[in-house]
Amino acid sequence: MILAGFVLLVRGADSFVNGSASIARRLGVPALIVGLTVVAIGTSAPELFVNLIAVSRGATDLSVGNVMGSNLVNIMIALGIAAVIVPLQIKEGTVWKEIPFTLLATLFVLVFGSDYLLDGTLPNVVSRTDGLALLGLFIIFIVYTFSIRKTGEQPEEKIETFPWSKSLTYTIGGIIALALGGYITVEGAVEIASAIGISQNLIGLTIVAVGTSLPEIVTTVIAAKKGHIDLAVGGVVGSNIFNMLLVLGAS
């Protein structure tokens, strides 16, 4: 079930991005805006759908483990493999802006989840108010990213357009595949955790995290092989920020 879910998640994310980006371009939305929203969110779509289904099923440990595990996989596996292929020269802006923003997002999650340490209350909960704060930070990050791309620090994405029928088919089919893949993955993960007698958090940190991070791993490695260092590093940093702020905030 988990393997089948991973296939649906990866294929669904790819289909959703192609279809929705094509629709946005046909409606006259600039490629820059499409890249900052649809395409960027698309790489985190597997994590988002798995988490939303997990929390709706009451598997909150699985959802938290998935976010934390996916971020670790992005850094240690995706970026690690890319660095083995070619040395990654990181821009000064990434070192002093994007990476500190990632650390800031992580710090916020740590603070929000440390109720006992900071307030002396149990259980440790990332509440609905905390979620809204994370989503607010996500909006700030999107606005910031738009501002730096407007100054020319990042190139605009080239978005392929399809006929309306094909675009709608890709988009709707992608959403269905993501929802179905997320449901199957969560069901399989919960069953494994119950059968083996280990925590859902551990399953989320390992198996589910690797599977939902497959789009980032593939994208980062291919970008590194083609010499697109900024894309490789930026993809990992951006994905981690999306996971912390959008995925966990929405969950």
PDB file of N, CA and C in Angstrom, residues 2-80:
ATOM      1  N   ILE A   2       1.925   1.236   0.812  1.00  0.00           N
ATOM      2  CA  ILE A   2       2.792   2.409   0.882  1.00  0.00           C
ATOM      3  C   ILE A   2       3.491   2.654  -0.452  1.00  0.00           C
ATOM      4  N   LEU A   3       4.011   1.586  -1.063  1.00  0.00           N
ATOM      5  CA  LEU A   3       4.699   1.740  -2.352  1.00  0.00           C
ATOM      6  C   LEU A   3       3.742   2.252  -3.425  1.00  0.00           C
ATOM      7  N   ALA A   4       2.538   1.706  -3.465  1.00  0.00           N
ATOM      8  CA  ALA A   4       1.535   2.171  -4.428  1.00  0.00           C
ATOM      9  C   ALA A   4       1.179   3.632  -4.158  1.00  0.00           C
ATOM     10  N   GLY A   5       1.080   3.983  -2.876  1.00  0.00           N
ATOM     11  CA  GLY A   5       0.790   5.364  -2.506  1.00  0.00           C
ATOM     12  C   GLY A   5       1.875   6.319  -2.964  1.00  0.00           C
ATOM     13  N   PHE A   6       3.138   5.909  -2.817  1.00  0.00           N
ATOM     14  CA  PHE A   6       4.252   6.755  -3.254  1.00  0.00           C
ATOM     15  C   PHE A   6       4.190   7.030  -4.759  1.00  0.00           C
ATOM     16  N   VAL A   7       3.894   5.977  -5.529  1.00  0.00           N
ATOM     17  CA  VAL A   7       3.797   6.135  -6.991  1.00  0.00           C
ATOM     18  C   VAL A   7       2.704   7.143  -7.341  1.00  0.00           C
ATOM     19  N   LEU A   8       1.547   7.012  -6.704  1.00  0.00           N
ATOM     20  CA  LEU A   8       0.438   7.933  -6.962  1.00  0.00           C
ATOM     21  C   LEU A   8       0.789   9.359  -6.538  1.00  0.00           C
ATOM     22  N   LEU A   9       1.498   9.502  -5.413  1.00  0.00           N
ATOM     23  CA  LEU A   9       1.872  10.828  -4.925  1.00  0.00           C
ATOM     24  C   LEU A   9       2.817  11.536  -5.894  1.00  0.00           C
ATOM     25  N   VAL A  10       3.836  10.813  -6.355  1.00  0.00           N
ATOM     26  CA  VAL A  10       4.829  11.411  -7.257  1.00  0.00           C
ATOM     27  C   VAL A  10       4.194  11.752  -8.599  1.00  0.00           C
ATOM     28  N   ARG A  11       3.442  10.802  -9.161  1.00  0.00           N
ATOM     29  CA  ARG A  11       2.799  11.040 -10.449  1.00  0.00           C
ATOM     30  C   ARG A  11       1.717  12.118 -10.326  1.00  0.00           C
ATOM     31  N   GLY A  12       0.989  12.085  -9.229  1.00  0.00           N
ATOM     32  CA  GLY A  12      -0.051  13.072  -9.021  1.00  0.00           C
ATOM     33  C   GLY A  12       0.498  14.483  -8.892  1.00  0.00           C
ATOM     34  N   ALA A  13       1.602  14.637  -8.157  1.00  0.00           N
ATOM     35  CA  ALA A  13       2.226  15.956  -8.002  1.00  0.00           C
ATOM     36  C   ALA A  13       2.698  16.490  -9.347  1.00  0.00           C
ATOM     37  N   ASP A  14       3.307  15.632 -10.158  1.00  0.00           N
ATOM     38  CA  ASP A  14       3.797  16.039 -11.479  1.00  0.00           C
ATOM     39  C   ASP A  14       2.639  16.462 -12.377  1.00  0.00           C
ATOM     40  N   SER A  15       1.573  15.669 -12.383  1.00  0.00           N
ATOM     41  CA  SER A  15       0.404  15.978 -13.206  1.00  0.00           C
ATOM     42  C   SER A  15      -0.273  17.260 -12.744  1.00  0.00           C
ATOM     43  N   PHE A  16      -0.393  17.432 -11.423  1.00  0.00           N
ATOM     44  CA  PHE A  16      -1.040  18.624 -10.867  1.00  0.00           C
ATOM     45  C   PHE A  16      -0.268  19.889 -11.240  1.00  0.00           C
ATOM     46  N   VAL A  17       1.049  19.839 -11.118  1.00  0.00           N
ATOM     47  CA  VAL A  17       1.872  21.001 -11.436  1.00  0.00           C
ATOM     48  C   VAL A  17       1.738  21.360 -12.914  1.00  0.00           C
ATOM     49  N   ASN A  18       1.855  20.357 -13.797  1.00  0.00           N
ATOM     50  CA  ASN A  18       1.765  20.626 -15.237  1.00  0.00           C
ATOM     51  C   ASN A  18       0.404  21.194 -15.617  1.00  0.00           C
ATOM     52  N   GLY A  19      -0.655  20.594 -15.096  1.00  0.00           N
ATOM     53  CA  GLY A  19      -1.993  21.040 -15.460  1.00  0.00           C
ATOM     54  C   GLY A  19      -2.350  22.400 -14.899  1.00  0.00           C
ATOM     55  N   SER A  20      -2.130  22.595 -13.614  1.00  0.00           N
ATOM     56  CA  SER A  20      -2.507  23.861 -12.984  1.00  0.00           C
ATOM     57  C   SER A  20      -1.631  25.011 -13.469  1.00  0.00           C
ATOM     58  N   ALA A  21      -0.352  24.742 -13.716  1.00  0.00           N
ATOM     59  CA  ALA A  21       0.524  25.787 -14.252  1.00  0.00           C
ATOM     60  C   ALA A  21       0.086  26.185 -15.655  1.00  0.00           C
ATOM     61  N   SER A  22      -0.329  25.209 -16.450  1.00  0.00           N
ATOM     62  CA  SER A  22      -0.815  25.491 -17.792  1.00  0.00           C
ATOM     63  C   SER A  22      -2.091  26.335 -17.754  1.00  0.00           C
ATOM     64  N   ILE A  23      -3.013  25.984 -16.833  1.00  0.00           N
ATOM     65  CA  ILE A  23      -4.248  26.768 -16.698  1.00  0.00           C
ATOM     66  C   ILE A  23      -3.942  28.210 -16.312  1.00  0.00           C
ATOM     67  N   ALA A  24      -3.030  28.383 -15.344  1.00  0.00           N
ATOM     68  CA  ALA A  24      -2.665  29.726 -14.900  1.00  0.00           C
ATOM     69  C   ALA A  24      -2.073  30.548 -16.042  1.00  0.00           C
ATOM     70  N   ARG A  25      -1.222  29.930 -16.833  1.00  0.00           N
ATOM     71  CA  ARG A  25      -0.605  30.643 -17.963  1.00  0.00           C
ATOM     72  C   ARG A  25      -1.654  31.000 -19.011  1.00  0.00           C
ATOM     73  N   ARG A  26      -2.611  30.092 -19.273  1.00  0.00           N
ATOM     74  CA  ARG A  26      -3.659  30.368 -20.259  1.00  0.00           C
ATOM     75  C   ARG A  26      -4.582  31.486 -19.785  1.00  0.00           C
ATOM     76  N   LEU A  27      -4.688  31.657 -18.459  1.00  0.00           N
ATOM     77  CA  LEU A  27      -5.497  32.744 -17.898  1.00  0.00           C
ATOM     78  C   LEU A  27      -4.725  34.061 -17.846  1.00  0.00           C
ATOM     79  N   GLY A  28      -3.453  34.024 -18.275  1.00  0.00           N
ATOM     80  CA  GLY A  28      -2.653  35.239 -18.320  1.00  0.00           C
ATOM     81  C   GLY A  28      -1.854  35.529 -17.080  1.00  0.00           C
ATOM     82  N   VAL A  29      -1.768  34.562 -16.158  1.00  0.00           N
ATOM     83  CA  VAL A  29      -0.961  34.764 -14.945  1.00  0.00           C
ATOM     84  C   VAL A  29       0.520  34.693 -15.322  1.00  0.00           C
ATOM     85  N   PRO A  30       1.356  35.666 -14.895  1.00  0.00           N
ATOM     86  CA  PRO A  30       2.782  35.648 -15.248  1.00  0.00           C
ATOM     87  C   PRO A  30       3.478  34.376 -14.788  1.00  0.00           C
ATOM     88  N   ALA A  31       4.465  33.949 -15.565  1.00  0.00           N
ATOM     89  CA  ALA A  31       5.211  32.733 -15.220  1.00  0.00           C
ATOM     90  C   ALA A  31       5.857  32.851 -13.850  1.00  0.00           C
ATOM     91  N   LEU A  32       6.271  34.063 -13.483  1.00  0.00           N
ATOM     92  CA  LEU A  32       6.897  34.283 -12.181  1.00  0.00           C
ATOM     93  C   LEU A  32       5.964  33.890 -11.050  1.00  0.00           C
ATOM     94  N   ILE A  33       4.714  34.347 -11.123  1.00  0.00           N
ATOM     95  CA  ILE A  33       3.738  34.053 -10.082  1.00  0.00           C
ATOM     96  C   ILE A  33       3.425  32.560 -10.043  1.00  0.00           C
ATOM     97  N   VAL A  34       3.324  31.965 -11.226  1.00  0.00           N
ATOM     98  CA  VAL A  34       3.051  30.521 -11.300  1.00  0.00           C
ATOM     99  C   VAL A  34       4.178  29.739 -10.626  1.00  0.00           C
ATOM    100  N   GLY A  35       5.408  30.147 -10.893  1.00  0.00           N
ATOM    101  CA  GLY A  35       6.552  29.459 -10.304  1.00  0.00           C
ATOM    102  C   GLY A  35       6.604  29.575  -8.797  1.00  0.00           C
ATOM    103  N   LEU A  36       6.221  30.760  -8.297  1.00  0.00           N
ATOM    104  CA  LEU A  36       6.275  30.994  -6.855  1.00  0.00           C
ATOM    105  C   LEU A  36       5.152  30.292  -6.102  1.00  0.00           C
ATOM    106  N   THR A  37       4.082  29.959  -6.787  1.00  0.00           N
ATOM    107  CA  THR A  37       2.924  29.373  -6.106  1.00  0.00           C
ATOM    108  C   THR A  37       2.701  27.922  -6.521  1.00  0.00           C
ATOM    109  N   VAL A  38       2.178  27.742  -7.724  1.00  0.00           N
ATOM    110  CA  VAL A  38       1.775  26.404  -8.169  1.00  0.00           C
ATOM    111  C   VAL A  38       2.945  25.436  -8.223  1.00  0.00           C
ATOM    112  N   VAL A  39       4.014  25.817  -8.930  1.00  0.00           N
ATOM    113  CA  VAL A  39       5.148  24.912  -9.119  1.00  0.00           C
ATOM    114  C   VAL A  39       5.845  24.635  -7.791  1.00  0.00           C
ATOM    115  N   ALA A  40       6.051  25.691  -6.985  1.00  0.00           N
ATOM    116  CA  ALA A  40       6.740  25.522  -5.710  1.00  0.00           C
ATOM    117  C   ALA A  40       5.931  24.649  -4.754  1.00  0.00           C
ATOM    118  N   ILE A  41       4.635  24.920  -4.654  1.00  0.00           N
ATOM    119  CA  ILE A  41       3.788  24.132  -3.757  1.00  0.00           C
ATOM    120  C   ILE A  41       3.660  22.700  -4.265  1.00  0.00           C
ATOM    121  N   GLY A  42       3.729  22.525  -5.584  1.00  0.00           N
ATOM    122  CA  GLY A  42       3.588  21.194  -6.161  1.00  0.00           C
ATOM    123  C   GLY A  42       4.617  20.201  -5.659  1.00  0.00           C
ATOM    124  N   THR A  43       5.856  20.652  -5.424  1.00  0.00           N
ATOM    125  CA  THR A  43       6.887  19.728  -4.937  1.00  0.00           C
ATOM    126  C   THR A  43       6.627  19.291  -3.504  1.00  0.00           C
ATOM    127  N   SER A  44       5.857  20.109  -2.767  1.00  0.00           N
ATOM    128  CA  SER A  44       5.503  19.743  -1.389  1.00  0.00           C
ATOM    129  C   SER A  44       4.103  19.148  -1.293  1.00  0.00           C
ATOM    130  N   ALA A  45       3.463  18.948  -2.445  1.00  0.00           N
ATOM    131  CA  ALA A  45       2.100  18.402  -2.449  1.00  0.00           C
ATOM    132  C   ALA A  45       2.010  17.021  -1.806  1.00  0.00           C
ATOM    133  N   PRO A  46       2.960  16.099  -2.048  1.00  0.00           N
ATOM    134  CA  PRO A  46       2.868  14.794  -1.372  1.00  0.00           C
ATOM    135  C   PRO A  46       2.834  14.916   0.141  1.00  0.00           C
ATOM    136  N   GLU A  47       3.752  15.747   0.704  1.00  0.00           N
ATOM    137  CA  GLU A  47       3.759  15.939   2.156  1.00  0.00           C
ATOM    138  C   GLU A  47       2.437  16.549   2.638  1.00  0.00           C
ATOM    139  N   LEU A  48       1.931  17.528   1.867  1.00  0.00           N
ATOM    140  CA  LEU A  48       0.710  18.222   2.259  1.00  0.00           C
ATOM    141  C   LEU A  48      -0.484  17.271   2.301  1.00  0.00           C
ATOM    142  N   PHE A  49      -0.659  16.475   1.247  1.00  0.00           N
ATOM    143  CA  PHE A  49      -1.818  15.579   1.191  1.00  0.00           C
ATOM    144  C   PHE A  49      -1.703  14.465   2.233  1.00  0.00           C
ATOM    145  N   VAL A  50      -0.502  13.912   2.399  1.00  0.00           N
ATOM    146  CA  VAL A  50      -0.314  12.869   3.408  1.00  0.00           C
ATOM    147  C   VAL A  50      -0.640  13.420   4.794  1.00  0.00           C
ATOM    148  N   ASN A  51      -0.187  14.635   5.076  1.00  0.00           N
ATOM    149  CA  ASN A  51      -0.418  15.224   6.399  1.00  0.00           C
ATOM    150  C   ASN A  51      -1.889  15.525   6.655  1.00  0.00           C
ATOM    151  N   LEU A  52      -2.547  16.111   5.659  1.00  0.00           N
ATOM    152  CA  LEU A  52      -3.954  16.461   5.847  1.00  0.00           C
ATOM    153  C   LEU A  52      -4.800  15.210   6.085  1.00  0.00           C
ATOM    154  N   ILE A  53      -4.501  14.154   5.352  1.00  0.00           N
ATOM    155  CA  ILE A  53      -5.241  12.899   5.545  1.00  0.00           C
ATOM    156  C   ILE A  53      -4.881  12.276   6.891  1.00  0.00           C
ATOM    157  N   ALA A  54      -3.590  12.361   7.256  1.00  0.00           N
ATOM    158  CA  ALA A  54      -3.153  11.776   8.533  1.00  0.00           C
ATOM    159  C   ALA A  54      -3.843  12.455   9.715  1.00  0.00           C
ATOM    160  N   VAL A  55      -3.892  13.786   9.716  1.00  0.00           N
ATOM    161  CA  VAL A  55      -4.518  14.479  10.849  1.00  0.00           C
ATOM    162  C   VAL A  55      -6.025  14.263  10.865  1.00  0.00           C
ATOM    163  N   SER A  56      -6.644  14.119   9.684  1.00  0.00           N
ATOM    164  CA  SER A  56      -8.081  13.844   9.644  1.00  0.00           C
ATOM    165  C   SER A  56      -8.390  12.450  10.184  1.00  0.00           C
ATOM    166  N   ARG A  57      -7.389  11.559  10.123  1.00  0.00           N
ATOM    167  CA  ARG A  57      -7.530  10.203  10.655  1.00  0.00           C
ATOM    168  C   ARG A  57      -7.073  10.109  12.110  1.00  0.00           C
ATOM    169  N   GLY A  58      -6.598  11.239  12.655  1.00  0.00           N
ATOM    170  CA  GLY A  58      -6.147  11.240  14.040  1.00  0.00           C
ATOM    171  C   GLY A  58      -4.713  10.795  14.221  1.00  0.00           C
ATOM    172  N   ALA A  59      -3.985  10.566  13.096  1.00  0.00           N
ATOM    173  CA  ALA A  59      -2.584  10.117  13.176  1.00  0.00           C
ATOM    174  C   ALA A  59      -1.658  11.330  13.202  1.00  0.00           C
ATOM    175  N   THR A  60      -1.738  12.100  14.291  1.00  0.00           N
ATOM    176  CA  THR A  60      -0.964  13.339  14.362  1.00  0.00           C
ATOM    177  C   THR A  60       0.539  13.079  14.474  1.00  0.00           C
ATOM    178  N   ASP A  61       0.922  11.992  15.149  1.00  0.00           N
ATOM    179  CA  ASP A  61       2.350  11.657  15.248  1.00  0.00           C
ATOM    180  C   ASP A  61       2.942  11.405  13.871  1.00  0.00           C
ATOM    181  N   LEU A  62       2.163  10.749  13.018  1.00  0.00           N
ATOM    182  CA  LEU A  62       2.619  10.464  11.657  1.00  0.00           C
ATOM    183  C   LEU A  62       2.827  11.748  10.869  1.00  0.00           C
ATOM    184  N   SER A  63       1.927  12.716  11.052  1.00  0.00           N
ATOM    185  CA  SER A  63       2.019  13.963  10.297  1.00  0.00           C
ATOM    186  C   SER A  63       3.235  14.790  10.723  1.00  0.00           C
ATOM    187  N   VAL A  64       3.473  14.866  12.018  1.00  0.00           N
ATOM    188  CA  VAL A  64       4.637  15.613  12.511  1.00  0.00           C
ATOM    189  C   VAL A  64       5.932  14.925  12.084  1.00  0.00           C
ATOM    190  N   GLY A  65       5.971  13.598  12.220  1.00  0.00           N
ATOM    191  CA  GLY A  65       7.155  12.846  11.810  1.00  0.00           C
ATOM    192  C   GLY A  65       7.440  12.990  10.337  1.00  0.00           C
ATOM    193  N   ASN A  66       6.380  13.075   9.525  1.00  0.00           N
ATOM    194  CA  ASN A  66       6.557  13.228   8.081  1.00  0.00           C
ATOM    195  C   ASN A  66       7.237  14.544   7.733  1.00  0.00           C
ATOM    196  N   VAL A  67       6.811  15.639   8.371  1.00  0.00           N
ATOM    197  CA  VAL A  67       7.409  16.954   8.098  1.00  0.00           C
ATOM    198  C   VAL A  67       8.876  16.981   8.521  1.00  0.00           C
ATOM    199  N   MET A  68       9.132  16.559   9.751  1.00  0.00           N
ATOM    200  CA  MET A  68      10.513  16.577  10.248  1.00  0.00           C
ATOM    201  C   MET A  68      11.400  15.621   9.446  1.00  0.00           C
ATOM    202  N   GLY A  69      10.878  14.426   9.172  1.00  0.00           N
ATOM    203  CA  GLY A  69      11.645  13.450   8.407  1.00  0.00           C
ATOM    204  C   GLY A  69      11.919  13.908   6.986  1.00  0.00           C
ATOM    205  N   SER A  70      10.922  14.521   6.341  1.00  0.00           N
ATOM    206  CA  SER A  70      11.103  15.009   4.967  1.00  0.00           C
ATOM    207  C   SER A  70      12.190  16.072   4.898  1.00  0.00           C
ATOM    208  N   ASN A  71      12.216  16.965   5.882  1.00  0.00           N
ATOM    209  CA  ASN A  71      13.249  17.997   5.898  1.00  0.00           C
ATOM    210  C   ASN A  71      14.641  17.396   6.085  1.00  0.00           C
ATOM    211  N   LEU A  72      14.740  16.378   6.947  1.00  0.00           N
ATOM    212  CA  LEU A  72      16.025  15.700   7.144  1.00  0.00           C
ATOM    213  C   LEU A  72      16.451  14.973   5.874  1.00  0.00           C
ATOM    214  N   VAL A  73      15.503  14.323   5.207  1.00  0.00           N
ATOM    215  CA  VAL A  73      15.802  13.617   3.956  1.00  0.00           C
ATOM    216  C   VAL A  73      16.259  14.605   2.887  1.00  0.00           C
ATOM    217  N   ASN A  74      15.580  15.752   2.801  1.00  0.00           N
ATOM    218  CA  ASN A  74      15.967  16.764   1.809  1.00  0.00           C
ATOM    219  C   ASN A  74      17.418  17.209   1.991  1.00  0.00           C
ATOM    220  N   ILE A  75      17.811  17.423   3.255  1.00  0.00           N
ATOM    221  CA  ILE A  75      19.159  17.915   3.529  1.00  0.00           C
ATOM    222  C   ILE A  75      20.197  16.803   3.388  1.00  0.00           C
ATOM    223  N   MET A  76      19.946  15.664   4.023  1.00  0.00           N
ATOM    224  CA  MET A  76      20.975  14.620   4.125  1.00  0.00           C
ATOM    225  C   MET A  76      21.053  13.720   2.895  1.00  0.00           C
ATOM    226  N   ILE A  77      19.906  13.443   2.249  1.00  0.00           N
ATOM    227  CA  ILE A  77      19.927  12.560   1.091  1.00  0.00           C
ATOM    228  C   ILE A  77      19.970  13.362  -0.212  1.00  0.00           C
ATOM    229  N   ALA A  78      18.959  14.230  -0.428  1.00  0.00           N
ATOM    230  CA  ALA A  78      18.899  14.981  -1.683  1.00  0.00           C
ATOM    231  C   ALA A  78      20.130  15.873  -1.866  1.00  0.00           C
ATOM    232  N   LEU A  79      20.412  16.696  -0.857  1.00  0.00           N
ATOM    233  CA  LEU A  79      21.555  17.604  -0.956  1.00  0.00           C
ATOM    234  C   LEU A  79      22.864  16.840  -0.861  1.00  0.00           C
ATOM    235  N   GLY A  80      22.879  15.759  -0.085  1.00  0.00           N
ATOM    236  CA  GLY A  80      24.085  14.942   0.052  1.00  0.00           C
ATOM    237  C   GLY A  80      24.490  14.303  -1.266  1.00  0.00           C
TER     238      GLY A  80
END
